[in-house]
Amino acid sequence: MGLLIPLFVWIAIPAVCLAPPLPTRSSADTTEANPQATTTPPAEEPPETKDDEEIRKPVEEKVFRATLAAAHTPAKHGDTSGESWIAQRTMVEDYCGWGWVKKDKESWRQARWVALEGTPRTCPLPHTFLPRPVDDKNYQYRFFGTFAPYRAYEPQADMWVDVFILKGFMSLGPAKEEIRRPPPAQASSGVNRYADRAPNLLKP
Amino acid sequence: MRLMPILCWLSLFSLPLQANDVVLISGGPALRSFEKYKKASHDKYWGNFIDSALTRAEELKKDLKVEDKIVWLVFRPSYVSRTTEDQTDYLKIIGERSAKIGLSPIFFDNKNQLFTLLRRDGSKEKPKICRLEYFGHSNKKCWMFDYSNRVDGGALEPLVVHVDDLQKISGSSFTSDAECVSYGCHSGEEFSQRWRMIVGRPMVGAVGKTDYSDGGMPKLSTGKDGSWVY
């Protein structure tokens, strides 16, 4: 008997001191919800199927752009000092990027395809002054800014493209001809070693 | 001395249960100034990945173990830029909505911060992850937290978790029975398999697109042979 009392104390004390924590707020919420459920008459509750089918109301667009058909990009905008590049807006369907950028003396064959990043409160993208993004297609600009140390991921074609951070631009008007060269096509990663592994279908 | 093994066995039951974290990750919305005129226009509603994560958090709370907790990680920069565009304080709305269900968002600004938040050692401060779920833009190769937000139609490298980045997520941060789900588009076509091979835990992902437009949890887009795989 003398041995059993210290044994009981040795087991009981850690069990009390190291007991699992009390229920969190989440379990308290669920217990609060239950009385409400019981007090509400079941006949007034909407059917469960309607609860599950949550349909969102149409969202009002809050983006405002120029509405005049004759709207045009400013001749000069933002910080137009320092090194500059010649840029031509080129649109490729379902492809991330703004267009081609090159140095003055380079040919368009040496141009780089870029995704364009504006600088907040200094210089937005040129097409934001126009009614639609497509409205400055094949227009040329003199760009002021730098190439970013990071790339952008193009999800449709699974590629990385260069990023140009725009600080200012000057409009040069419509280009003489469209650049028909396709944008770059390097894959974002090597061959998928797991491509042969068929995914495991989840069965309901 | 004969009682020692019994006492040791009994003392195991007096230890507290191991706490784990349920991690929900919300990516950011696109800017409408980029998306408005596209055929496949994204994120008319700013809170697709917020509402779905909160809906899921409420579901998970019903079956949550007492010692476990839900950790909600939200990619902040996209909501800041969308706030500027829509002239509505979305960070404040996120805080208010999550407070209603007893959650508070933990914001991250890039993938390195996310990797740090996912690094766990099982201690009281950094409990292991027993469940991870992602709500956001993705394709078969990556999660894109800022899709069409800073650059039109793409996502910047520091804000993309590419399959080549998965080595930075350690399998030891997860419990042995951890479950992972990606509710982004196309994750089941490659990302899930790579996650399983590199991180070591199965991840359920979608073959095809997922649709958040009806609110609440995303659904597989209709009209195509989409399915959930792991």
Coordinates of C-alpha atoms in Angstrom, one line a residue:
Chain A
M1 CA 0.0 0.0 0.0
G2 CA 2.9 2.3 0.9
L3 CA 4.3 1.8 -2.6
L4 CA 1.0 2.4 -4.4
I5 CA 0.4 5.9 -3.0
P6 CA 3.7 7.4 -4.4
L7 CA 3.0 5.5 -7.6
F8 CA -0.5 7.1 -7.9
V9 CA 1.0 10.5 -7.2
W10 CA 3.8 10.0 -9.8
I11 CA 1.2 9.1 -12.5
A12 CA -1.5 11.6 -11.6
I13 CA 0.6 14.8 -11.3
P14 CA 2.0 14.8 -14.9
A15 CA -1.4 13.9 -16.2
V16 CA -2.9 17.0 -14.6
C17 CA 0.0 19.3 -15.4
L18 CA 0.5 18.2 -18.9
A19 CA -3.1 17.8 -19.9
P20 CA -4.1 18.7 -23.5
P21 CA -5.1 22.4 -23.9
L22 CA -8.6 23.5 -23.4
P23 CA -10.9 23.6 -26.5
T24 CA -10.2 26.5 -28.8
R25 CA -12.5 29.2 -30.0
S26 CA -13.5 27.1 -32.9
S27 CA -15.2 24.5 -30.8
A28 CA -16.9 27.2 -28.7
D29 CA -18.3 28.6 -31.9
T30 CA -19.7 25.3 -32.9
T31 CA -21.4 24.8 -29.6
E32 CA -22.9 28.3 -29.8
A33 CA -24.3 27.5 -33.2
N34 CA -26.2 24.5 -32.0
P35 CA -28.7 26.2 -29.7
Q36 CA -29.6 28.5 -32.6
A37 CA -30.2 25.6 -34.8
T38 CA -32.5 24.0 -32.3
T39 CA -34.5 27.1 -31.7
T40 CA -35.1 27.8 -35.3
P41 CA -38.2 26.0 -36.6
P42 CA -37.1 23.4 -39.2
A43 CA -39.9 24.4 -41.6
E44 CA -38.4 27.9 -42.0
E45 CA -34.9 26.7 -42.8
P46 CA -34.0 26.8 -46.5
P47 CA -33.3 23.4 -48.1
E48 CA -29.7 22.3 -47.9
T49 CA -29.2 22.2 -51.6
K50 CA -29.8 25.9 -51.8
D51 CA -27.1 26.6 -49.2
D52 CA -24.6 24.6 -51.2
E53 CA -25.3 26.4 -54.4
E54 CA -24.0 29.8 -53.6
I55 CA -24.3 32.0 -56.7
R56 CA -22.4 35.2 -56.7
K57 CA -24.0 38.4 -57.9
P58 CA -22.4 40.0 -61.0
V59 CA -19.4 42.2 -60.1
E60 CA -19.3 45.8 -61.1
E61 CA -16.2 46.7 -63.1
K62 CA -14.3 49.5 -61.4
V63 CA -11.6 50.0 -64.0
F64 CA -11.9 53.2 -65.9
R65 CA -10.0 53.9 -69.1
A66 CA -10.2 56.5 -71.8
T67 CA -13.4 56.3 -73.7
L68 CA -12.7 58.6 -76.6
A69 CA -11.8 56.8 -79.8
A70 CA -9.3 59.6 -80.6
A71 CA -7.5 59.2 -77.2
H72 CA -3.8 58.9 -77.6
T73 CA -0.8 58.2 -75.5
P74 CA 1.1 61.3 -74.3
A75 CA 4.1 62.4 -76.3
K76 CA 6.2 62.1 -73.2
H77 CA 5.5 60.7 -69.7
G78 CA 7.4 59.8 -66.5
D79 CA 11.1 60.0 -66.0
T80 CA 12.7 60.4 -69.4
S81 CA 16.3 60.7 -68.3
G82 CA 19.1 58.2 -68.7
E83 CA 19.6 55.2 -70.9
S84 CA 16.9 54.5 -73.5
W85 CA 15.7 51.7 -75.7
I86 CA 13.5 51.6 -78.8
A87 CA 10.4 49.5 -78.2
Q88 CA 7.6 48.3 -80.5
R89 CA 4.3 47.1 -79.1
T90 CA 3.6 43.6 -80.4
M91 CA 0.6 41.5 -79.4
V92 CA 0.7 37.7 -79.5
E93 CA -2.5 35.9 -78.7
D94 CA -2.4 34.1 -75.3
Y95 CA 1.2 35.0 -74.6
C96 CA 2.6 37.0 -71.7
G97 CA 4.6 40.1 -72.7
W98 CA 4.4 43.6 -74.2
G99 CA 6.5 43.5 -77.2
W100 CA 10.1 44.0 -78.5
V101 CA 12.8 46.2 -77.1
K102 CA 16.2 47.0 -78.6
K103 CA 19.0 49.6 -78.4
D104 CA 19.2 52.4 -80.9
K105 CA 22.0 50.8 -83.1
E106 CA 20.7 47.3 -82.9
S107 CA 18.5 45.7 -85.6
W108 CA 15.0 44.3 -84.7
R109 CA 16.6 40.8 -85.1
Q110 CA 18.6 41.6 -82.0
A111 CA 15.6 42.8 -80.1
R112 CA 14.5 41.2 -76.8
W113 CA 10.9 40.1 -76.1
V114 CA 9.8 41.7 -72.8
A115 CA 7.1 41.7 -70.3
L116 CA 6.5 45.3 -69.2
E117 CA 6.3 46.4 -65.6
G118 CA 5.1 49.9 -64.8
T119 CA 6.5 52.0 -61.9
P120 CA 3.7 53.0 -59.5
R121 CA 3.1 56.7 -59.3
T122 CA 5.8 57.4 -61.9
C123 CA 4.9 55.7 -65.2
P124 CA 2.1 53.3 -66.1
L125 CA 2.1 51.2 -69.2
P126 CA 1.5 53.3 -72.4
H127 CA -1.7 51.5 -73.4
T128 CA -3.4 52.4 -70.1
F129 CA -4.0 55.9 -71.7
L130 CA -6.0 54.3 -74.5
P131 CA -9.5 52.8 -74.5
R132 CA -8.3 49.2 -75.0
P133 CA -4.9 47.5 -74.6
V134 CA -4.8 46.6 -78.3
D135 CA -5.1 50.2 -79.4
D136 CA -1.3 50.9 -79.5
K137 CA -0.5 47.7 -81.5
N138 CA 2.6 48.2 -83.7
Y139 CA 3.3 51.6 -82.1
Q140 CA 6.9 52.5 -81.3
Y141 CA 8.2 54.2 -78.2
R142 CA 11.4 55.3 -76.7
F143 CA 11.6 53.6 -73.3
F144 CA 13.5 54.8 -70.3
G145 CA 14.1 52.3 -67.5
T146 CA 16.0 49.1 -66.7
F147 CA 15.8 45.4 -67.2
A148 CA 14.7 43.7 -64.0
P149 CA 17.0 41.2 -62.3
Y150 CA 14.1 38.7 -62.4
R151 CA 12.1 37.1 -65.2
A152 CA 8.4 36.7 -65.7
Y153 CA 6.7 33.3 -66.2
E154 CA 4.5 32.9 -69.3
P155 CA 2.0 30.2 -68.3
Q156 CA 0.4 29.4 -71.6
A157 CA 3.6 28.4 -73.3
D158 CA 5.5 27.5 -70.1
M159 CA 8.4 29.9 -70.6
W160 CA 10.4 32.6 -68.9
V161 CA 10.5 36.1 -70.4
D162 CA 12.6 39.2 -69.6
V163 CA 11.0 42.0 -67.6
F164 CA 11.6 45.7 -68.5
I165 CA 10.8 48.1 -65.6
L166 CA 9.4 51.3 -67.3
K167 CA 10.3 54.6 -65.7
G168 CA 9.3 56.9 -68.6
F169 CA 8.5 56.8 -72.3
M170 CA 8.3 59.0 -75.4
S171 CA 5.8 58.2 -78.2
L172 CA 7.4 57.7 -81.6
G173 CA 4.1 56.9 -83.6
P174 CA 3.1 53.9 -85.7
A175 CA 5.9 51.6 -86.8
K176 CA 6.7 51.2 -90.5
E177 CA 6.1 47.5 -90.4
E178 CA 4.9 44.8 -88.0
I179 CA 7.5 42.5 -86.4
R180 CA 6.5 39.0 -87.4
R181 CA 9.3 37.2 -85.5
P182 CA 7.8 34.8 -82.9
P183 CA 8.6 35.4 -79.3
P184 CA 11.1 33.2 -77.5
A185 CA 10.4 29.6 -76.8
Q186 CA 12.7 28.2 -74.2
A187 CA 11.0 25.8 -71.8
S188 CA 10.7 26.8 -68.1
S189 CA 12.3 23.6 -66.9
G190 CA 13.9 20.4 -68.2
V191 CA 12.1 17.4 -69.5
N192 CA 9.5 16.2 -67.0
R193 CA 11.0 13.0 -65.5
Y194 CA 7.6 12.2 -64.1
A195 CA 5.6 12.5 -67.3
D196 CA 5.5 8.8 -67.7
R197 CA 3.9 8.4 -64.3
A198 CA 0.1 8.5 -64.9
P199 CA -1.7 10.5 -62.3
N200 CA -3.8 8.6 -59.8
L201 CA -7.5 9.2 -60.4
L202 CA -9.5 10.0 -57.4
K203 CA -12.6 7.8 -57.3
P204 CA -15.7 9.2 -55.5
Chain B
M1 CA 11.9 -2.5 -10.5
R2 CA 9.3 -4.8 -12.1
L3 CA 6.9 -1.9 -12.2
M4 CA 9.2 0.3 -14.2
P5 CA 8.1 -0.7 -17.7
I6 CA 4.5 -0.4 -16.7
L7 CA 5.1 3.0 -15.2
C8 CA 6.9 4.2 -18.4
W9 CA 4.0 2.9 -20.5
L10 CA 1.5 4.7 -18.3
S11 CA 3.5 7.9 -18.4
L12 CA 3.2 8.1 -22.1
F13 CA -0.5 8.6 -21.8
S14 CA 0.0 11.6 -19.5
L15 CA 2.0 13.5 -22.2
P16 CA 0.0 16.2 -24.1
L17 CA -1.0 15.4 -27.7
Q18 CA 1.2 16.7 -30.5
A19 CA -0.3 19.9 -32.0
N20 CA -0.2 20.3 -35.8
D21 CA -1.1 23.1 -38.2
V22 CA -3.6 23.1 -41.0
V23 CA -2.2 25.5 -43.6
L24 CA -4.3 27.3 -46.1
I25 CA -2.6 29.5 -48.7
S26 CA -4.4 32.2 -50.7
G27 CA -2.8 33.6 -53.8
G28 CA -3.7 37.1 -55.2
P29 CA -6.1 38.4 -57.8
A30 CA -5.3 39.8 -61.3
L31 CA -5.7 43.4 -62.1
R32 CA -8.8 44.2 -64.2
S33 CA -6.9 46.8 -66.2
F34 CA -5.0 43.8 -67.7
E35 CA -7.8 41.3 -67.8
K36 CA -10.9 43.4 -68.8
Y37 CA -10.7 43.0 -72.5
K38 CA -9.5 39.4 -72.8
K39 CA -11.6 36.5 -74.0
A40 CA -10.7 34.4 -71.0
S41 CA -10.9 37.2 -68.4
H42 CA -9.8 36.5 -64.8
D43 CA -10.8 37.7 -61.4
K44 CA -13.8 40.0 -62.0
Y45 CA -14.3 39.5 -58.3
W46 CA -11.3 40.4 -56.2
G47 CA -11.9 37.8 -53.4
N48 CA -12.1 34.5 -55.2
F49 CA -9.2 33.0 -53.2
I50 CA -10.2 34.7 -50.0
D51 CA -13.8 33.5 -49.9
S52 CA -12.9 30.0 -50.9
A53 CA -10.2 29.7 -48.2
L54 CA -12.5 31.1 -45.5
T55 CA -15.3 28.7 -46.6
R56 CA -12.8 25.8 -46.4
A57 CA -11.6 27.0 -43.0
E58 CA -15.1 26.9 -41.7
E59 CA -15.5 23.4 -43.0
L60 CA -12.2 22.2 -41.5
K61 CA -13.0 23.7 -38.1
K62 CA -15.9 21.2 -37.6
D63 CA -13.4 18.3 -37.6
L64 CA -10.4 20.0 -36.3
K65 CA -8.6 18.3 -33.4
V66 CA -8.6 20.4 -30.2
E67 CA -4.9 20.8 -30.2
D68 CA -4.6 21.7 -33.9
K69 CA -5.0 25.2 -35.4
I70 CA -5.6 26.7 -38.8
V71 CA -2.9 29.0 -40.2
W72 CA -4.0 31.1 -43.2
L73 CA -1.3 32.5 -45.4
V74 CA -2.3 35.3 -47.8
F75 CA -0.2 36.8 -50.6
R76 CA -0.4 40.5 -49.8
P77 CA 1.0 42.6 -52.8
S78 CA -1.7 41.6 -55.2
Y79 CA -4.4 42.8 -52.8
V80 CA -2.5 46.1 -52.3
S81 CA -2.4 46.8 -56.0
R82 CA -6.1 45.7 -56.5
T83 CA -6.9 48.0 -53.6
T84 CA -5.3 50.9 -55.5
E85 CA -7.2 49.9 -58.7
D86 CA -10.6 49.5 -57.1
Q87 CA -10.2 52.2 -54.4
T88 CA -11.4 49.7 -51.8
D89 CA -9.3 48.6 -48.8
Y90 CA -9.2 44.9 -49.4
L91 CA -6.7 44.2 -46.6
K92 CA -9.2 45.6 -44.1
I93 CA -12.0 43.5 -45.6
I94 CA -9.8 40.4 -45.4
G95 CA -9.1 41.1 -41.7
E96 CA -12.8 41.7 -40.9
R97 CA -14.0 38.5 -42.7
S98 CA -11.4 36.3 -41.2
A99 CA -12.1 37.7 -37.7
K100 CA -15.7 36.6 -38.0
I101 CA -14.5 32.9 -38.0
G102 CA -11.7 33.4 -35.5
L103 CA -8.9 33.5 -38.0
S104 CA -6.2 36.1 -38.6
P105 CA -4.3 36.2 -41.9
I106 CA -0.6 35.9 -42.0
F107 CA 0.6 37.9 -45.0
F108 CA 3.6 37.0 -47.2
D109 CA 5.2 39.0 -50.0
N110 CA 7.2 36.5 -51.9
K111 CA 7.9 32.8 -52.2
N112 CA 11.0 32.9 -50.0
Q113 CA 8.8 34.2 -47.1
L114 CA 6.3 31.4 -47.9
F115 CA 9.1 28.7 -47.7
T116 CA 10.2 30.1 -44.4
L117 CA 6.6 29.9 -43.1
L118 CA 6.4 26.3 -44.3
R119 CA 9.6 25.3 -42.6
R120 CA 8.6 23.3 -39.5
D121 CA 10.5 21.2 -37.0
G122 CA 7.6 19.9 -34.8
S123 CA 8.4 22.1 -31.9
K124 CA 5.7 24.1 -30.1
E125 CA 6.6 27.3 -32.0
K126 CA 6.8 25.5 -35.4
P127 CA 4.4 22.6 -35.3
K128 CA 4.3 20.2 -38.2
I129 CA 1.8 20.6 -41.0
C130 CA -1.0 18.0 -41.1
R131 CA -2.9 19.5 -44.0
L132 CA -2.0 22.1 -46.7
E133 CA -4.4 23.6 -49.2
Y134 CA -3.7 26.2 -52.0
F135 CA -6.3 28.6 -53.5
G136 CA -4.9 30.7 -56.3
H137 CA -3.8 30.9 -59.9
S138 CA -1.7 28.0 -61.2
N139 CA -0.8 25.9 -64.2
K140 CA 0.7 22.4 -64.4
K141 CA 4.2 23.7 -63.6
C142 CA 3.6 26.3 -60.8
W143 CA 1.6 28.3 -58.4
M144 CA 1.4 31.9 -59.5
F145 CA 0.6 34.3 -56.6
D146 CA 0.6 37.5 -58.7
Y147 CA -0.8 36.3 -62.1
S148 CA -1.6 39.2 -64.4
N149 CA -1.0 41.7 -61.5
R150 CA 2.4 43.2 -62.1
V151 CA 2.9 42.0 -65.7
D152 CA 0.1 41.4 -68.1
G153 CA -0.8 37.7 -68.5
G154 CA 2.2 36.4 -66.5
A155 CA 3.7 36.2 -63.0
L156 CA 7.1 37.4 -61.8
E157 CA 9.7 34.8 -60.9
P158 CA 10.0 35.7 -57.1
L159 CA 6.3 35.3 -56.9
V160 CA 6.0 31.9 -58.5
V161 CA 6.4 28.5 -56.9
H162 CA 7.7 26.5 -59.8
V163 CA 8.2 22.8 -59.8
D164 CA 12.0 23.5 -59.7
D165 CA 11.5 25.3 -56.4
L166 CA 9.9 22.3 -54.6
Q167 CA 13.2 21.1 -53.2
K168 CA 13.0 24.1 -50.9
I169 CA 10.0 22.6 -49.2
S170 CA 11.0 19.8 -46.8
G171 CA 9.0 16.7 -46.4
S172 CA 10.0 16.7 -42.7
S173 CA 7.8 19.8 -42.2
F174 CA 4.8 17.6 -42.7
T175 CA 3.3 14.9 -40.6
S176 CA 3.6 11.4 -42.0
D177 CA -0.1 11.3 -42.9
A178 CA -0.4 15.0 -44.1
E179 CA -2.8 15.7 -46.9
C180 CA -2.2 18.4 -49.5
V181 CA -4.7 19.8 -52.1
S182 CA -4.2 22.4 -54.8
Y183 CA -7.4 24.1 -55.9
G184 CA -5.6 25.9 -58.8
C185 CA -6.0 25.1 -62.5
H186 CA -4.1 22.2 -64.0
S187 CA -2.1 21.3 -60.8
G188 CA -3.0 17.6 -61.2
E189 CA -1.3 17.5 -64.6
E190 CA 2.3 17.7 -63.3
F191 CA 2.7 19.8 -60.1
S192 CA 0.9 17.2 -57.9
Q193 CA 3.2 14.4 -59.1
R194 CA 6.3 16.5 -58.6
W195 CA 5.1 17.5 -55.2
R196 CA 4.6 13.8 -54.2
M197 CA 8.1 12.8 -55.6
I198 CA 10.0 15.8 -54.1
V199 CA 8.1 16.8 -50.9
G200 CA 7.1 13.2 -50.2
R201 CA 3.4 13.8 -49.5
P202 CA 0.5 13.2 -52.0
M203 CA -1.2 16.3 -53.3
V204 CA -4.6 16.3 -54.9
G205 CA -4.8 18.6 -57.9
A206 CA -7.1 19.3 -60.9
V207 CA -6.8 18.0 -64.4
G208 CA -8.3 20.9 -66.3
K209 CA -9.5 24.3 -65.0
T210 CA -11.1 25.1 -61.7
D211 CA -13.8 27.7 -61.5
Y212 CA -14.3 30.1 -58.5
S213 CA -17.0 32.2 -60.1
D214 CA -19.9 30.8 -58.2
G215 CA -18.4 31.7 -54.8
G216 CA -17.3 29.4 -52.1
M217 CA -15.2 26.3 -52.9
P218 CA -13.9 26.1 -56.5
K219 CA -15.4 23.6 -58.9
L220 CA -14.0 21.8 -61.8
S221 CA -14.9 23.7 -65.0
T222 CA -17.7 22.1 -66.8
G223 CA -17.7 21.1 -70.4
K224 CA -14.3 19.3 -70.3
D225 CA -13.1 16.1 -68.9
G226 CA -11.7 17.5 -65.7
S227 CA -11.0 15.4 -62.7
W228 CA -9.2 15.5 -59.4
V229 CA -6.0 13.4 -59.2
Y230 CA -3.0 13.0 -57.0

